[in-house]
PDB file of C-alpha atoms in Angstrom:
ATOM      1  CA  ASP A   1     187.361 124.526  -7.326  1.00 64.00           C
ATOM      2  CA  ALA A   2     184.260 122.970  -8.306  1.00 77.00           C
ATOM      3  CA  GLY A   3     185.158 119.510  -6.115  1.00 91.00           C
ATOM      4  CA  VAL A   4     184.766 115.963  -7.934  1.00 95.00           C
ATOM      5  CA  ILE A   5     182.627 116.422 -10.798  1.00 96.00           C
ATOM      6  CA  GLN A   6     180.568 113.092 -11.878  1.00 97.00           C
ATOM      7  CA  SER A   7     178.511 112.535 -15.344  1.00 97.00           C
ATOM      8  CA  PRO A   8     175.706 111.885 -15.822  1.00 97.00           C
ATOM      9  CA  ARG A   9     173.779 112.417 -12.325  1.00 95.00           C
ATOM     10  CA  HIS A  10     170.720 109.545 -13.712  1.00 96.00           C
ATOM     11  CA  GLU A  11     171.208 106.950 -15.924  1.00 97.00           C
ATOM     12  CA  VAL A  12     168.604 104.835 -16.834  1.00 97.00           C
ATOM     13  CA  THR A  13     169.594 101.806 -19.133  1.00 97.00           C
ATOM     14  CA  GLU A  14     168.140  98.173 -20.423  1.00 97.00           C
ATOM     15  CA  MET A  15     169.812  95.397 -19.073  1.00 97.00           C
ATOM     16  CA  GLY A  16     172.583  94.179 -21.422  1.00 97.00           C
ATOM     17  CA  GLN A  17     173.378  97.776 -22.573  1.00 97.00           C
ATOM     18  CA  GLU A  18     177.072  99.599 -21.791  1.00 97.00           C
ATOM     19  CA  VAL A  19     177.024 102.208 -19.317  1.00 98.00           C
ATOM     20  CA  THR A  20     179.886 104.377 -18.683  1.00 98.00           C
ATOM     21  CA  LEU A  21     180.414 106.541 -15.742  1.00 98.00           C
ATOM     22  CA  ARG A  22     183.045 109.631 -15.607  1.00 98.00           C
ATOM     23  CA  CYS A  23     184.792 111.943 -13.116  1.00 98.00           C
ATOM     24  CA  LYS A  24     186.868 114.609 -12.738  1.00 98.00           C
ATOM     25  CA  PRO A  25     188.796 114.247  -9.561  1.00 96.00           C
ATOM     26  CA  ILE A  26     190.134 117.715  -7.922  1.00 94.00           C
ATOM     27  CA  SER A  27     193.206 119.266  -9.551  1.00 93.00           C
ATOM     28  CA  GLY A  28     195.981 118.175  -7.610  1.00 91.00           C
ATOM     29  CA  HIS A  29     194.690 114.968  -5.817  1.00 92.00           C
ATOM     30  CA  ASN A  30     196.986 111.818  -7.048  1.00 91.00           C
ATOM     31  CA  SER A  31     194.230 109.400  -5.781  1.00 92.00           C
ATOM     32  CA  LEU A  32     190.778 108.563  -7.215  1.00 95.00           C
ATOM     33  CA  PHE A  33     188.495 106.284  -5.764  1.00 95.00           C
ATOM     34  CA  TRP A  34     185.087 104.779  -7.180  1.00 96.00           C
ATOM     35  CA  TYR A  35     182.455 103.742  -4.962  1.00 95.00           C
ATOM     36  CA  ARG A  36     179.307 101.852  -4.855  1.00 96.00           C
ATOM     37  CA  GLN A  37     176.323 102.780  -2.471  1.00 94.00           C
ATOM     38  CA  THR A  38     173.253 100.494  -1.859  1.00 93.00           C
ATOM     39  CA  MET A  39     170.624  99.714   1.090  1.00 88.00           C
ATOM     40  CA  MET A  40     171.784  96.047   1.278  1.00 89.00           C
ATOM     41  CA  ARG A  41     175.424  96.868   1.088  1.00 88.00           C
ATOM     42  CA  GLY A  42     176.131 100.218   2.040  1.00 88.00           C
ATOM     43  CA  LEU A  43     179.428 101.785   0.575  1.00 90.00           C
ATOM     44  CA  GLU A  44     181.751  99.477  -1.168  1.00 90.00           C
ATOM     45  CA  LEU A  45     185.012 100.421  -2.402  1.00 92.00           C
ATOM     46  CA  LEU A  46     185.278  98.992  -6.397  1.00 96.00           C
ATOM     47  CA  ILE A  47     188.741 100.167  -7.345  1.00 96.00           C
ATOM     48  CA  TYR A  48     191.778 102.591  -6.284  1.00 93.00           C
ATOM     49  CA  PHE A  49     193.966 104.277  -8.518  1.00 94.00           C
ATOM     50  CA  ASN A  50     197.229 106.282  -7.385  1.00 92.00           C
ATOM     51  CA  ASN A  51     198.761 108.319  -9.949  1.00 93.00           C
ATOM     52  CA  ASN A  52     196.493 107.210 -12.688  1.00 94.00           C
ATOM     53  CA  VAL A  53     197.541 103.779 -11.872  1.00 94.00           C
ATOM     54  CA  PRO A  54     195.346 101.059 -10.513  1.00 94.00           C
ATOM     55  CA  ILE A  55     196.653 100.167  -7.308  1.00 92.00           C
ATOM     56  CA  ASP A  56     193.432  97.970  -6.190  1.00 91.00           C
ATOM     57  CA  ASP A  57     190.614  96.593  -7.800  1.00 93.00           C
ATOM     58  CA  SER A  58     189.698  93.941  -5.340  1.00 91.00           C
ATOM     59  CA  GLY A  59     186.132  95.235  -4.895  1.00 92.00           C
ATOM     60  CA  MET A  60     185.225  95.150  -8.846  1.00 94.00           C
ATOM     61  CA  PRO A  61     182.337  92.588  -8.761  1.00 88.00           C
ATOM     62  CA  GLU A  62     182.719  91.054 -11.855  1.00 87.00           C
ATOM     63  CA  ASP A  63     184.512  91.290 -15.214  1.00 92.00           C
ATOM     64  CA  ARG A  64     181.477  93.181 -16.393  1.00 96.00           C
ATOM     65  CA  PHE A  65     183.054  96.203 -14.098  1.00 97.00           C
ATOM     66  CA  SER A  66     186.261  98.274 -16.079  1.00 97.00           C
ATOM     67  CA  ALA A  67     187.658 101.268 -14.667  1.00 98.00           C
ATOM     68  CA  LYS A  68     190.569 103.648 -16.857  1.00 97.00           C
ATOM     69  CA  MET A  69     192.575 106.510 -15.874  1.00 97.00           C
ATOM     70  CA  PRO A  70     193.904 107.881 -18.893  1.00 96.00           C
ATOM     71  CA  ASN A  71     195.397 111.170 -17.457  1.00 95.00           C
ATOM     72  CA  ALA A  72     195.091 112.653 -13.873  1.00 94.00           C
ATOM     73  CA  SER A  73     191.890 114.877 -14.901  1.00 95.00           C
ATOM     74  CA  PHE A  74     189.889 112.174 -16.154  1.00 96.00           C
ATOM     75  CA  SER A  75     188.266 108.518 -14.723  1.00 98.00           C
ATOM     76  CA  THR A  76     185.469 106.626 -16.343  1.00 98.00           C
ATOM     77  CA  LEU A  77     183.531 103.204 -14.761  1.00 98.00           C
ATOM     78  CA  LYS A  78     182.312 101.080 -17.569  1.00 98.00           C
ATOM     79  CA  ILE A  79     179.822  98.204 -17.085  1.00 97.00           C
ATOM     80  CA  GLN A  80     179.067  95.735 -19.810  1.00 97.00           C
ATOM     81  CA  PRO A  81     176.765  94.530 -20.124  1.00 96.00           C
ATOM     82  CA  SER A  82     174.276  95.519 -17.441  1.00 97.00           C
ATOM     83  CA  GLU A  83     172.197  94.166 -15.295  1.00 96.00           C
ATOM     84  CA  PRO A  84     169.381  94.905 -12.842  1.00 97.00           C
ATOM     85  CA  ARG A  85     171.605  93.839  -9.516  1.00 95.00           C
ATOM     86  CA  ASP A  86     174.046  96.754 -10.827  1.00 97.00           C
ATOM     87  CA  SER A  87     171.383  99.357  -9.814  1.00 97.00           C
ATOM     88  CA  ALA A  88     173.259 101.691  -7.311  1.00 97.00           C
ATOM     89  CA  VAL A  89     174.656 105.089  -6.730  1.00 96.00           C
ATOM     90  CA  TYR A  90     178.026 105.177  -8.103  1.00 97.00           C
ATOM     91  CA  PHE A  91     180.360 107.612  -5.859  1.00 96.00           C
ATOM     92  CA  CYS A  92     184.024 108.761  -7.047  1.00 96.00           C
ATOM     93  CA  ALA A  93     186.202 110.475  -4.476  1.00 94.00           C
ATOM     94  CA  SER A  94     189.567 111.848  -4.569  1.00 93.00           C
ATOM     95  CA  SER A  95     192.446 112.980  -2.321  1.00 90.00           C
ATOM     96  CA  PHE A  96     196.006 113.730  -1.944  1.00 86.00           C
ATOM     97  CA  GLN A  97     197.921 110.663  -0.772  1.00 73.00           C
ATOM     98  CA  GLY A  98     199.958 111.401   2.404  1.00 58.00           C
ATOM     99  CA  GLN A  99     197.992 114.361   3.609  1.00 57.00           C
ATOM    100  CA  ASN A 100     195.300 112.010   5.248  1.00 61.00           C
ATOM    101  CA  TYR A 101     192.889 114.553   4.547  1.00 67.00           C
ATOM    102  CA  GLY A 102     190.176 112.475   3.771  1.00 75.00           C
ATOM    103  CA  TYR A 103     188.168 111.979   0.817  1.00 86.00           C
ATOM    104  CA  THR A 104     186.039 114.508  -1.166  1.00 90.00           C
ATOM    105  CA  PHE A 105     183.602 113.296  -2.850  1.00 92.00           C
ATOM    106  CA  GLY A 106     181.714 113.526  -6.288  1.00 94.00           C
ATOM    107  CA  SER A 107     177.613 113.670  -5.890  1.00 93.00           C
ATOM    108  CA  GLY A 108     177.357 110.417  -7.315  1.00 95.00           C
ATOM    109  CA  THR A 109     175.564 108.704 -10.290  1.00 97.00           C
ATOM    110  CA  ARG A 110     172.288 107.285  -9.700  1.00 96.00           C
ATOM    111  CA  LEU A 111     172.076 104.173 -12.154  1.00 98.00           C
ATOM    112  CA  THR A 112     168.911 102.400 -12.646  1.00 97.00           C
ATOM    113  CA  VAL A 113     169.091  99.165 -15.049  1.00 97.00           C
ATOM    114  CA  VAL A 114     165.733  97.976 -16.098  1.00 97.00           C
TER     115      VAL A 114
ATOM    116  CA  ALA B   1     192.881  95.113   8.766  1.00 77.00           C
ATOM    117  CA  GLN B   2     191.027  98.053   9.824  1.00 83.00           C
ATOM    118  CA  SER B   3     186.438  98.432  10.366  1.00 90.00           C
ATOM    119  CA  VAL B   4     184.102 100.829  11.764  1.00 94.00           C
ATOM    120  CA  ALA B   5     181.059 100.034  13.623  1.00 96.00           C
ATOM    121  CA  GLN B   6     178.429 102.230  14.064  1.00 96.00           C
ATOM    122  CA  PRO B   7     176.065 100.491  16.681  1.00 96.00           C
ATOM    123  CA  GLU B   8     172.968 102.595  15.650  1.00 96.00           C
ATOM    124  CA  ASP B   9     171.008 101.989  12.507  1.00 95.00           C
ATOM    125  CA  GLN B  10     168.984 104.801  13.626  1.00 97.00           C
ATOM    126  CA  VAL B  11     168.888 107.984  16.326  1.00 98.00           C
ATOM    127  CA  ASN B  12     165.624 110.017  17.162  1.00 98.00           C
ATOM    128  CA  VAL B  13     166.157 112.983  18.646  1.00 98.00           C
ATOM    129  CA  ALA B  14     163.776 116.302  19.138  1.00 98.00           C
ATOM    130  CA  GLU B  15     164.784 119.824  18.134  1.00 98.00           C
ATOM    131  CA  GLY B  16     167.143 121.455  20.298  1.00 97.00           C
ATOM    132  CA  ASN B  17     168.222 118.173  22.346  1.00 98.00           C
ATOM    133  CA  PRO B  18     171.946 117.373  22.692  1.00 97.00           C
ATOM    134  CA  LEU B  19     172.598 114.707  19.334  1.00 98.00           C
ATOM    135  CA  THR B  20     175.261 111.615  19.720  1.00 98.00           C
ATOM    136  CA  VAL B  21     176.359 109.371  16.719  1.00 98.00           C
ATOM    137  CA  LYS B  22     178.354 106.271  18.222  1.00 98.00           C
ATOM    138  CA  CYS B  23     181.213 105.154  16.862  1.00 98.00           C
ATOM    139  CA  THR B  24     184.239 102.555  17.417  1.00 97.00           C
ATOM    140  CA  TYR B  25     186.840 101.562  15.231  1.00 95.00           C
ATOM    141  CA  SER B  26     189.543  99.233  14.926  1.00 93.00           C
ATOM    142  CA  VAL B  27     192.810  99.602  13.340  1.00 89.00           C
ATOM    143  CA  SER B  28     196.461  98.960  13.571  1.00 86.00           C
ATOM    144  CA  GLY B  29     198.692 102.118  14.976  1.00 85.00           C
ATOM    145  CA  ASN B  30     197.230 105.397  14.889  1.00 86.00           C
ATOM    146  CA  PRO B  31     193.911 106.000  13.459  1.00 89.00           C
ATOM    147  CA  TYR B  32     193.068 108.970  11.202  1.00 90.00           C
ATOM    148  CA  LEU B  33     189.449 109.375  12.099  1.00 93.00           C
ATOM    149  CA  PHE B  34     186.412 110.804  10.081  1.00 94.00           C
ATOM    150  CA  TRP B  35     183.265 111.979   9.687  1.00 96.00           C
ATOM    151  CA  TYR B  36     180.951 112.448   6.643  1.00 95.00           C
ATOM    152  CA  VAL B  37     177.371 113.479   6.575  1.00 96.00           C
ATOM    153  CA  GLN B  38     175.100 112.422   3.028  1.00 94.00           C
ATOM    154  CA  TYR B  39     172.113 114.531   2.742  1.00 93.00           C
ATOM    155  CA  PRO B  40     169.253 112.913   0.423  1.00 87.00           C
ATOM    156  CA  ASN B  41     170.298 112.591  -3.288  1.00 82.00           C
ATOM    157  CA  ARG B  42     173.964 113.817  -2.441  1.00 86.00           C
ATOM    158  CA  GLY B  43     177.298 112.566  -1.875  1.00 88.00           C
ATOM    159  CA  LEU B  44     179.039 112.219   1.290  1.00 92.00           C
ATOM    160  CA  GLN B  45     180.157 115.832   2.933  1.00 92.00           C
ATOM    161  CA  PHE B  46     183.400 115.924   4.966  1.00 91.00           C
ATOM    162  CA  LEU B  47     181.890 117.113   8.624  1.00 94.00           C
ATOM    163  CA  LEU B  48     185.476 116.978  10.599  1.00 94.00           C
ATOM    164  CA  LYS B  49     188.459 114.818  11.072  1.00 92.00           C
ATOM    165  CA  TYR B  50     191.087 113.711  13.910  1.00 93.00           C
ATOM    166  CA  ILE B  51     194.459 113.489  13.424  1.00 88.00           C
ATOM    167  CA  THR B  52     196.527 114.063  16.004  1.00 85.00           C
ATOM    168  CA  GLY B  53     196.623 116.557  18.868  1.00 87.00           C
ATOM    169  CA  ASP B  54     193.574 117.600  20.711  1.00 90.00           C
ATOM    170  CA  ASN B  55     190.893 114.912  21.580  1.00 93.00           C
ATOM    171  CA  LEU B  56     188.134 116.826  20.876  1.00 95.00           C
ATOM    172  CA  VAL B  57     187.502 118.049  17.317  1.00 95.00           C
ATOM    173  CA  LYS B  58     185.505 120.708  16.240  1.00 95.00           C
ATOM    174  CA  GLY B  59     183.977 120.547  12.845  1.00 92.00           C
ATOM    175  CA  SER B  60     181.211 122.324  10.273  1.00 90.00           C
ATOM    176  CA  TYR B  61     177.671 122.742  11.015  1.00 92.00           C
ATOM    177  CA  GLY B  62     178.289 123.191  15.225  1.00 95.00           C
ATOM    178  CA  PHE B  63     179.395 119.302  15.075  1.00 97.00           C
ATOM    179  CA  GLU B  64     182.308 117.818  17.107  1.00 97.00           C
ATOM    180  CA  ALA B  65     183.470 114.559  18.246  1.00 97.00           C
ATOM    181  CA  GLU B  66     185.831 113.173  20.510  1.00 95.00           C
ATOM    182  CA  PHE B  67     188.603 110.680  20.213  1.00 96.00           C
ATOM    183  CA  ASN B  68     189.108 108.349  22.890  1.00 96.00           C
ATOM    184  CA  LYS B  69     191.882 105.883  22.447  1.00 93.00           C
ATOM    185  CA  SER B  70     191.055 103.447  25.312  1.00 94.00           C
ATOM    186  CA  GLN B  71     187.806 102.863  24.148  1.00 95.00           C
ATOM    187  CA  THR B  72     188.465 103.097  20.357  1.00 95.00           C
ATOM    188  CA  SER B  73     185.784 105.028  20.161  1.00 97.00           C
ATOM    189  CA  PHE B  74     185.124 108.625  18.287  1.00 98.00           C
ATOM    190  CA  HIS B  75     181.468 109.657  18.544  1.00 98.00           C
ATOM    191  CA  LEU B  76     180.031 112.551  17.038  1.00 98.00           C
ATOM    192  CA  LYS B  77     178.150 115.049  18.925  1.00 98.00           C
ATOM    193  CA  LYS B  78     176.023 118.550  18.517  1.00 98.00           C
ATOM    194  CA  PRO B  79     174.554 120.113  21.846  1.00 97.00           C
ATOM    195  CA  SER B  80     171.522 121.272  20.207  1.00 97.00           C
ATOM    196  CA  ALA B  81     170.480 119.324  17.429  1.00 97.00           C
ATOM    197  CA  LEU B  82     168.589 120.844  14.326  1.00 97.00           C
ATOM    198  CA  VAL B  83     165.734 119.515  12.066  1.00 97.00           C
ATOM    199  CA  SER B  84     168.138 120.032   8.930  1.00 96.00           C
ATOM    200  CA  ASP B  85     170.769 117.957  10.714  1.00 97.00           C
ATOM    201  CA  SER B  86     168.491 115.064   9.701  1.00 97.00           C
ATOM    202  CA  ALA B  87     170.384 112.994   7.434  1.00 97.00           C
ATOM    203  CA  LEU B  88     172.535 109.756   7.110  1.00 96.00           C
ATOM    204  CA  TYR B  89     176.115 110.018   9.139  1.00 97.00           C
ATOM    205  CA  PHE B  90     179.163 107.975   8.097  1.00 96.00           C
ATOM    206  CA  CYS B  91     182.259 107.414  10.716  1.00 96.00           C
ATOM    207  CA  ALA B  92     185.567 106.210   9.012  1.00 93.00           C
ATOM    208  CA  VAL B  93     189.245 105.587   9.877  1.00 91.00           C
ATOM    209  CA  LEU B  94     192.228 105.174   7.696  1.00 85.00           C
ATOM    210  CA  GLY B  95     195.554 103.485   9.112  1.00 78.00           C
ATOM    211  CA  ALA B  96     198.455 105.694   9.336  1.00 70.00           C
ATOM    212  CA  ASN B  97     199.854 103.508   6.574  1.00 70.00           C
ATOM    213  CA  ASP B  98     197.148 103.262   4.291  1.00 75.00           C
ATOM    214  CA  TYR B  99     195.355 104.430   1.693  1.00 76.00           C
ATOM    215  CA  LYS B 100     191.726 102.898   2.339  1.00 80.00           C
ATOM    216  CA  LEU B 101     189.134 104.657   4.395  1.00 85.00           C
ATOM    217  CA  SER B 102     187.154 102.205   5.802  1.00 88.00           C
ATOM    218  CA  PHE B 103     183.331 103.290   6.947  1.00 91.00           C
ATOM    219  CA  GLY B 104     180.767 102.184   9.049  1.00 93.00           C
ATOM    220  CA  ALA B 105     177.731 101.058   7.594  1.00 93.00           C
ATOM    221  CA  GLY B 106     175.991 104.905   8.359  1.00 95.00           C
ATOM    222  CA  THR B 107     173.643 105.836  11.122  1.00 97.00           C
ATOM    223  CA  THR B 108     170.421 107.824  10.167  1.00 97.00           C
ATOM    224  CA  VAL B 109     169.204 111.066  12.054  1.00 98.00           C
ATOM    225  CA  THR B 110     166.186 111.727  12.466  1.00 98.00           C
ATOM    226  CA  VAL B 111     165.438 115.354  14.113  1.00 97.00           C
ATOM    227  CA  ARG B 112     161.789 116.280  14.830  1.00 96.00           C
ATOM    228  CA  ALA B 113     160.527 119.314  15.218  1.00 95.00           C
TER     229      ALA B 113
END
């Protein structure tokens, strides 16, 4: 298994532009998480999907952020419009709920909004 | 609500010396506890977990952790640190009936040659 795959690895965009981050979870995992990591706030859970359904989006900072999971093998996190304060590393993680094995993380997308 | 505390932002040790990274937790019911390591510009990598059973858990790269229920702690240890162990370490807890891992703030470990 290739693990959790995120793309792109790095993204530099101008303020106001739309940004789309992508994630392919591990096959067979039924839970998917999007995290944001910054120096100031550490790791923040943005949204959690179970069986492709958003269960908890309380961590999504504002309406500019949206996430979808159209099927079990793909999820996107979109920021529109982007702002400099959105600059961070965004991680996707997946797990199989019920096994309590913890999460497998992707390598992250480093987003820079200028 | 569950939470994790890592009381030390940084831990500095000399190569060959023992390494300890502290973690305490708060959760309702029995905890599931995890340690992750993050190397620069990389994602978090699983090190070890405690679910049930023996309080001493052995994991990757020679690391181990001891679950102490009375002290609600899950400290990470390595008997002899390597320079390559320099990284950011996260402790995390999951409640038995929960889905959301709660992470500590992380501890930066620096092992000097």
